[in-house]
Amino acid sequence: VVTTYCPANNEPIASVRQASVEDYEETVKKAKEAWKVWADIPAPKRGEIVRQIGDALRQKIKVLGSLVSLEMGKIFVEGVGEVQEYVDVCDYAVGLSRMIGGPILPSERPGHALIEQWNPVGLVGIITAFNFPVAVYGWNSAIAMICGNACLWKGAPSTSLVSVAVTKIIAKVLEDNKLPGAICSLVCGGADIGTAMARDERMDLLSFTGSTKVGKEVALMVQERFGECVLTCSCFNCFKVFEDADLNLVIPSALFAAVGTAGQRCTTARRLFLHESIHDEVVAKLAKAYAQVRIGDPWDPNTLYGPLHTKEAVKMFLDAVEQAKQQGGSVVYGGKVINRPGNYVEPTIVTGLPHNAPIVHTETFAPILYVLKFKEEEDVFAWNNEVKQGLSSSIFTKDLGRIFRWLGPKGSDCGIVNVNIPTSGAEIGGAFGGEKHTGGGRESGSDSWKLYMRRST
């Protein structure tokens, strides 16, 4: 039994029973049986079920968003926004359910047809992290479902209540349509369940979101059995501001990218490179903006900034700030724990470090922004790419030539490449994911649906 705690006060919310390996075995068998029913349903009709799931989430959006705030710690508007993202992916998937298709190609043999046929992989395992306990499951499950797959979900143990609530909403829709609830199965659990999923040959595709360290272990276990996986792992996102940038855009963008979700987004800005001619001005304006951030209980609609998810995260924050100081950095804003119940820390700005300082290349899942100077475009593009991760990146400039160089082969090596908008956030219509140690996987939009299917020629 795992107790889940409210990050805003560290009080226990509820106890949730975790699955045993025996429970997992039973669930996999039921999910495999449910798949036989689901795979026979035409894709547009599967889309209709997903549409109903989206509507059911719409009806519960505020209460579910509130539960996300209570258990994960993100502010209420972000909790609701995360549920909205699942709703939007359902809408996207409904349209996609009528568009899945492969080409009919010219055959070189007379009287023959050459066809690409797409079929579901079967059972899709989905392992999600605490920071987006609803949306990431939604990206995967809505697309996997219209492709004809059953899903087996393992959420983070610290957000088990959210996993249970989402599964109950989906189960009711399935059962109201006289379909087995096991089409969307849930197994609450820790590393033992995750390991079982990674090693299980019945798991036809495994989607993993989490740290690079654990992602590497998962990938090796899946690869050992020649399985398929989609990985979205750690990131170290970079924000570059050139001398011609519109600072009225830069300041709120940098603030949101670095401080939103208390720095616990996979797309959070960790490094801010400023051209040397505007460095001091931007740092002063940014510190002033940081001072205006309203800190409080995450379910208070006036709050802009809530707590970190766990006590361990607070310790990692303090350790990172100390390392930054030891390596020559100066804390120009924040750097301390806030004296109030819960896991609250000050959003923090650190200046004065070189681009290759060890701490600048170490991801800390907390609101610490390393502000660095640059002079030449070529240097800062290279510094963007020098870290091992490659999820999201951004530049602010009005120079069209520079924009196209940034988008080109010698520009950003990240999966998400932004111009004059922050690193954080993404649109569901585009493929989400990153390169290098971020894992190389893609979820949700564009042609990501192909990952959830197998191709027959």
Coordinates of N, CA and C in Angstrom, one line a residue, residues 127 194-195 197-199 206-208 211-225 229-231:
I127 N 4.1 3.6 -19.6 CA 4.7 4.0 -18.3 C 4.8 5.5 -18.3
G194 N 7.2 -2.2 -13.6 CA 7.8 -1.6 -14.8 C 8.8 -2.6 -15.5
T195 N 9.5 -3.3 -14.6 CA 10.5 -4.3 -15.1 C 9.7 -5.4 -15.8
M197 N 6.9 -5.3 -17.3 CA 6.4 -4.8 -18.6 C 7.5 -4.8 -19.6
A198 N 8.7 -4.3 -19.2 CA 9.8 -4.2 -20.1 C 10.2 -5.6 -20.7
R199 N 10.2 -6.6 -19.8 CA 10.7 -7.9 -20.1 C 9.6 -8.8 -20.8
L206 N 6.2 -0.7 -25.9 CA 6.2 -0.1 -24.6 C 6.6 1.4 -24.8
S207 N 5.7 2.3 -24.3 CA 6.0 3.7 -24.3 C 6.4 4.1 -22.9
F208 N 7.6 4.7 -22.8 CA 8.2 5.0 -21.4 C 8.5 6.5 -21.4
S211 N 13.2 9.3 -16.5 CA 14.6 9.8 -16.6 C 15.4 8.9 -17.6
T212 N 16.5 9.5 -18.1 CA 17.3 8.8 -19.0 C 17.9 7.5 -18.4
K213 N 18.2 7.6 -17.1 CA 18.8 6.5 -16.4 C 17.9 5.3 -16.5
V214 N 16.6 5.5 -16.1 CA 15.7 4.4 -16.1 C 15.3 4.0 -17.5
G215 N 15.2 5.0 -18.4 CA 14.8 4.8 -19.8 C 15.9 3.9 -20.5
K216 N 17.1 4.1 -20.2 CA 18.2 3.2 -20.7 C 18.0 1.8 -20.3
E217 N 17.7 1.6 -19.0 CA 17.4 0.2 -18.5 C 16.2 -0.4 -19.2
V218 N 15.2 0.4 -19.4 CA 14.0 -0.1 -20.0 C 14.3 -0.5 -21.5
A219 N 15.0 0.4 -22.2 CA 15.3 0.2 -23.6 C 16.1 -1.1 -23.8
L220 N 17.1 -1.3 -22.9 CA 17.9 -2.5 -23.0 C 17.1 -3.8 -22.7
M221 N 16.2 -3.8 -21.8 CA 15.3 -4.9 -21.5 C 14.4 -5.2 -22.7
V222 N 13.9 -4.1 -23.3 CA 13.0 -4.3 -24.4 C 13.8 -4.8 -25.6
Q223 N 14.9 -4.2 -25.9 CA 15.7 -4.6 -27.0 C 16.2 -6.1 -26.9
E224 N 16.5 -6.5 -25.7 CA 16.9 -7.9 -25.5 C 15.9 -8.9 -26.0
R225 N 14.7 -8.6 -26.0 CA 13.6 -9.5 -26.5 C 13.2 -9.0 -27.9
C229 N 9.9 0.0 -28.5 CA 9.6 1.0 -27.5 C 9.7 2.4 -28.0
V230 N 9.0 3.3 -27.3 CA 9.0 4.7 -27.6 C 9.5 5.3 -26.3
L231 N 10.6 6.1 -26.4 CA 11.2 6.7 -25.2 C 11.1 8.2 -25.2

